PDB file of C-alpha atoms in Angstrom:
ATOM      1  CA  MET A 358      98.827-218.614  76.336  1.00 38.00           C
ATOM      2  CA  ASP A 359      99.463-215.018  75.177  1.00 45.00           C
ATOM      3  CA  GLN A 360      99.918-214.808  71.442  1.00 40.00           C
ATOM      4  CA  GLU A 361     102.604-212.178  71.609  1.00 48.00           C
ATOM      5  CA  LYS A 362     104.646-214.459  73.646  1.00 47.00           C
ATOM      6  CA  VAL A 363     104.114-217.339  71.101  1.00 51.00           C
ATOM      7  CA  ASP A 364     105.167-215.037  68.241  1.00 88.00           C
ATOM      8  CA  ILE A 365     108.352-213.952  70.030  1.00 93.00           C
ATOM      9  CA  GLU A 366     109.561-217.604  70.467  1.00 92.00           C
ATOM     10  CA  HIS A 367     108.331-218.523  66.917  1.00 92.00           C
ATOM     11  CA  ILE A 368     110.396-215.743  65.572  1.00 94.00           C
ATOM     12  CA  LEU A 369     113.527-216.528  67.671  1.00 95.00           C
ATOM     13  CA  ASP A 370     112.949-220.223  66.484  1.00 91.00           C
ATOM     14  CA  GLN A 371     113.016-219.193  62.795  1.00 92.00           C
ATOM     15  CA  GLY A 372     116.558-217.657  63.494  1.00 91.00           C
ATOM     16  CA  HIS A 373     115.242-213.787  63.403  1.00 94.00           C
ATOM     17  CA  ASP A 374     116.001-211.112  65.914  1.00 96.00           C
ATOM     18  CA  VAL A 375     113.092-209.621  68.075  1.00 96.00           C
ATOM     19  CA  GLN A 376     113.022-206.195  69.391  1.00 95.00           C
ATOM     20  CA  ILE A 377     111.009-205.960  72.636  1.00 94.00           C
ATOM     21  CA  LYS A 378     110.090-203.301  75.298  1.00 93.00           C
ATOM     22  CA  PRO A 379     110.973-204.847  78.522  1.00 91.00           C
ATOM     23  CA  GLN A 380     108.134-204.291  81.210  1.00 91.00           C
ATOM     24  CA  GLY A 381     108.975-203.539  84.846  1.00 91.00           C
ATOM     25  CA  TYR A 382     112.066-202.467  86.562  1.00 92.00           C
ATOM     26  CA  SER A 383     113.903-205.979  87.239  1.00 93.00           C
ATOM     27  CA  MET A 384     116.756-205.003  84.670  1.00 94.00           C
ATOM     28  CA  TYR A 385     117.144-201.458  85.966  1.00 88.00           C
ATOM     29  CA  PRO A 386     119.293-199.409  85.741  1.00 85.00           C
ATOM     30  CA  LEU A 387     120.913-200.957  82.880  1.00 88.00           C
ATOM     31  CA  ILE A 388     117.583-201.354  80.912  1.00 92.00           C
ATOM     32  CA  ILE A 389     114.931-198.877  81.663  1.00 91.00           C
ATOM     33  CA  PRO A 390     111.354-199.737  80.852  1.00 91.00           C
ATOM     34  CA  GLU A 391     109.227-197.336  78.609  1.00 89.00           C
ATOM     35  CA  ARG A 392     112.602-195.923  77.332  1.00 93.00           C
ATOM     36  CA  ASP A 393     114.808-198.737  76.123  1.00 96.00           C
ATOM     37  CA  GLU A 394     113.978-201.566  73.759  1.00 96.00           C
ATOM     38  CA  ALA A 395     115.872-204.885  73.926  1.00 97.00           C
ATOM     39  CA  ILE A 396     117.266-206.533  70.897  1.00 97.00           C
ATOM     40  CA  VAL A 397     117.194-210.351  71.256  1.00 98.00           C
ATOM     41  CA  SER A 398     118.604-213.125  69.093  1.00 97.00           C
ATOM     42  CA  SER A 399     118.012-216.881  69.179  1.00 96.00           C
ATOM     43  CA  ALA A 400     119.943-218.590  71.795  1.00 95.00           C
ATOM     44  CA  SER A 401     119.927-221.994  70.153  1.00 90.00           C
ATOM     45  CA  ASP A 402     123.430-221.892  68.735  1.00 87.00           C
ATOM     46  CA  VAL A 403     124.944-219.389  71.390  1.00 90.00           C
ATOM     47  CA  GLN A 404     127.507-220.463  74.032  1.00 95.00           C
ATOM     48  CA  LEU A 405     125.956-218.947  77.066  1.00 97.00           C
ATOM     49  CA  LYS A 406     128.229-217.529  79.822  1.00 96.00           C
ATOM     50  CA  LYS A 407     127.862-215.768  83.078  1.00 96.00           C
ATOM     51  CA  GLY A 408     126.872-212.058  82.603  1.00 95.00           C
ATOM     52  CA  ASP A 409     124.895-212.624  79.350  1.00 97.00           C
ATOM     53  CA  VAL A 410     121.320-211.463  79.515  1.00 98.00           C
ATOM     54  CA  ALA A 411     118.830-214.136  78.501  1.00 98.00           C
ATOM     55  CA  LEU A 412     115.188-214.358  77.568  1.00 97.00           C
ATOM     56  CA  TYR A 413     113.592-217.434  79.153  1.00 97.00           C
ATOM     57  CA  ARG A 414     110.296-218.952  79.917  1.00 95.00           C
ATOM     58  CA  ARG A 415     109.512-219.743  83.440  1.00 95.00           C
ATOM     59  CA  GLU A 416     108.001-223.200  83.775  1.00 89.00           C
ATOM     60  CA  GLY A 417     104.455-222.824  82.329  1.00 85.00           C
ATOM     61  CA  SER A 418     104.450-219.166  82.752  1.00 88.00           C
ATOM     62  CA  ILE A 419     105.859-215.748  81.161  1.00 91.00           C
ATOM     63  CA  LEU A 420     108.905-214.859  79.305  1.00 94.00           C
ATOM     64  CA  VAL A 421     111.603-213.112  81.255  1.00 96.00           C
ATOM     65  CA  LEU A 422     114.576-211.147  80.566  1.00 97.00           C
ATOM     66  CA  HIS A 423     117.385-211.533  83.229  1.00 97.00           C
ATOM     67  CA  ARG A 424     121.126-211.794  83.603  1.00 97.00           C
ATOM     68  CA  ILE A 425     123.025-215.159  84.061  1.00 97.00           C
ATOM     69  CA  CYS A 426     124.709-215.001  87.420  1.00 96.00           C
ATOM     70  CA  LYS A 427     125.858-218.701  87.693  1.00 96.00           C
ATOM     71  CA  ILE A 428     126.175-221.785  85.531  1.00 97.00           C
ATOM     72  CA  LYS A 429     126.143-225.192  87.248  1.00 97.00           C
ATOM     73  CA  GLU A 430     125.765-228.689  86.158  1.00 96.00           C
ATOM     74  CA  ASP A 431     122.036-228.462  87.124  1.00 97.00           C
ATOM     75  CA  GLY A 432     121.377-225.421  84.969  1.00 97.00           C
ATOM     76  CA  PHE A 433     121.511-221.721  84.809  1.00 98.00           C
ATOM     77  CA  TYR A 434     120.736-219.222  87.527  1.00 98.00           C
ATOM     78  CA  MET A 435     119.405-215.740  86.729  1.00 97.00           C
ATOM     79  CA  VAL A 436     118.932-212.500  88.422  1.00 96.00           C
ATOM     80  CA  GLY A 437     117.566-209.154  87.307  1.00 94.00           C
ATOM     81  CA  ASP A 438     119.874-206.292  87.494  1.00 92.00           C
ATOM     82  CA  ASN A 439     117.499-204.558  90.105  1.00 89.00           C
ATOM     83  CA  GLN A 440     117.175-207.748  92.253  1.00 89.00           C
ATOM     84  CA  SER A 441     119.187-209.664  94.690  1.00 83.00           C
ATOM     85  CA  GLU A 442     117.161-212.928  94.623  1.00 89.00           C
ATOM     86  CA  VAL A 443     118.581-215.665  92.217  1.00 94.00           C
ATOM     87  CA  GLU A 444     116.289-217.813  90.401  1.00 96.00           C
ATOM     88  CA  GLY A 445     117.193-221.225  89.064  1.00 95.00           C
ATOM     89  CA  PRO A 446     118.117-223.803  88.171  1.00 97.00           C
ATOM     90  CA  LEU A 447     116.715-223.276  84.655  1.00 97.00           C
ATOM     91  CA  LYS A 448     117.153-225.903  81.926  1.00 97.00           C
ATOM     92  CA  ARG A 449     118.957-224.989  78.651  1.00 96.00           C
ATOM     93  CA  GLU A 450     115.751-225.402  76.670  1.00 94.00           C
ATOM     94  CA  GLN A 451     113.911-222.779  78.885  1.00 96.00           C
ATOM     95  CA  ILE A 452     116.435-220.140  77.382  1.00 97.00           C
ATOM     96  CA  LYS A 453     114.935-218.808  74.189  1.00 96.00           C
ATOM     97  CA  GLY A 454     117.101-215.736  73.242  1.00 97.00           C
ATOM     98  CA  VAL A 455     119.887-213.800  74.254  1.00 98.00           C
ATOM     99  CA  LEU A 456     120.308-209.991  74.435  1.00 98.00           C
ATOM    100  CA  THR A 457     122.578-208.578  71.716  1.00 97.00           C
ATOM    101  CA  GLY A 458     121.976-204.976  72.268  1.00 97.00           C
ATOM    102  CA  PHE A 459     119.421-202.337  73.121  1.00 96.00           C
ATOM    103  CA  ILE A 460     118.023-199.118  71.684  1.00 97.00           C
ATOM    104  CA  ARG A 461     118.170-196.092  74.087  1.00 95.00           C
ATOM    105  CA  ASN A 462     116.839-192.567  72.892  1.00 93.00           C
ATOM    106  CA  GLY A 463     116.959-193.893  69.364  1.00 94.00           C
ATOM    107  CA  LYS A 464     120.596-195.184  69.616  1.00 96.00           C
ATOM    108  CA  TYR A 465     121.678-198.812  69.220  1.00 97.00           C
ATOM    109  CA  ILE A 466     124.094-199.993  72.034  1.00 96.00           C
ATOM    110  CA  SER A 467     125.798-203.437  71.732  1.00 97.00           C
ATOM    111  CA  VAL A 468     126.281-205.515  74.722  1.00 96.00           C
ATOM    112  CA  ARG A 469     129.794-205.883  73.394  1.00 95.00           C
ATOM    113  CA  HIS A 470     130.455-202.120  73.888  1.00 96.00           C
ATOM    114  CA  PRO A 471     133.281-201.752  76.283  1.00 97.00           C
ATOM    115  CA  VAL A 472     131.441-199.339  78.656  1.00 95.00           C
ATOM    116  CA  TYR A 473     128.299-201.512  78.732  1.00 94.00           C
ATOM    117  CA  LEU A 474     130.486-204.541  79.353  1.00 94.00           C
ATOM    118  CA  LEU A 475     132.415-202.941  82.264  1.00 95.00           C
ATOM    119  CA  LEU A 476     129.066-201.579  83.848  1.00 92.00           C
ATOM    120  CA  SER A 477     127.241-204.875  83.497  1.00 93.00           C
ATOM    121  CA  ARG A 478     130.076-206.929  84.978  1.00 92.00           C
ATOM    122  CA  LEU A 479     130.584-204.391  87.859  1.00 92.00           C
ATOM    123  CA  TRP A 480     126.877-204.501  88.531  1.00 89.00           C
ATOM    124  CA  LEU A 481     126.702-208.347  88.679  1.00 90.00           C
ATOM    125  CA  LEU A 482     129.576-208.284  91.190  1.00 91.00           C
ATOM    126  CA  LEU A 483     127.857-205.806  93.218  1.00 88.00           C
ATOM    127  CA  ARG A 484     124.750-208.081  93.487  1.00 87.00           C
ATOM    128  CA  PRO A 485     125.156-208.883  97.242  1.00 87.00           C
ATOM    129  CA  VAL A 486     125.135-205.243  98.284  1.00 87.00           C
ATOM    130  CA  ARG A 487     122.490-203.941  95.585  1.00 82.00           C
ATOM    131  CA  PRO A 488     119.896-203.510  98.281  1.00 82.00           C
ATOM    132  CA  PHE A 489     122.267-201.253 100.306  1.00 85.00           C
ATOM    133  CA  ILE A 490     123.111-199.295  97.194  1.00 82.00           C
ATOM    134  CA  ALA A 491     119.459-198.745  96.317  1.00 78.00           C
ATOM    135  CA  LYS A 492     118.617-197.735 100.036  1.00 82.00           C
ATOM    136  CA  SER A 493     121.486-195.234 100.170  1.00 85.00           C
ATOM    137  CA  VAL A 494     120.636-193.749  96.782  1.00 80.00           C
ATOM    138  CA  HIS A 495     117.040-193.331  97.799  1.00 79.00           C
ATOM    139  CA  ALA A 496     118.117-191.665 101.042  1.00 84.00           C
ATOM    140  CA  LEU A 497     120.247-189.194  99.231  1.00 84.00           C
ATOM    141  CA  LYS A 498     117.581-188.259  96.745  1.00 80.00           C
ATOM    142  CA  SER A 499     115.050-187.723  99.632  1.00 82.00           C
ATOM    143  CA  LEU A 500     117.577-185.406 101.173  1.00 83.00           C
ATOM    144  CA  PHE A 501     118.049-183.251  97.945  1.00 83.00           C
ATOM    145  CA  ILE A 502     114.650-183.529  96.399  1.00 75.00           C
ATOM    146  CA  LYS A 503     111.819-182.297  98.467  1.00 60.00           C
TER     147      LYS A 503
END
């Protein structure tokens, strides 16, 4: 098991926040890898809700930072902001932390900021049509950038 992952969970279990650099583009465009840093707090005493971004451990695997898109009796259902496929159900004990904010270009942005709340809720609602949006944006870029 990767030592860094163990340390992140241990730090969260101790009630401390962690600052991590998400890898990959699963949370794009709201979190951009190599630029943004996520601030994650322990989820142990948090009432999780649809729209929250949670840090969870896949069964016997890696830590993942994705958004809660549904909560049902059988567990939590997660999706990356740049994905359309839903993962779940996840058990409550798999969720290790919850995003409280992120650092973009040296500036802290809270997940409670009204603009972030509006954009993240809108983006979650658009989940079924995200692939079409991405293809359209890519097509427009290819027309103008040659």
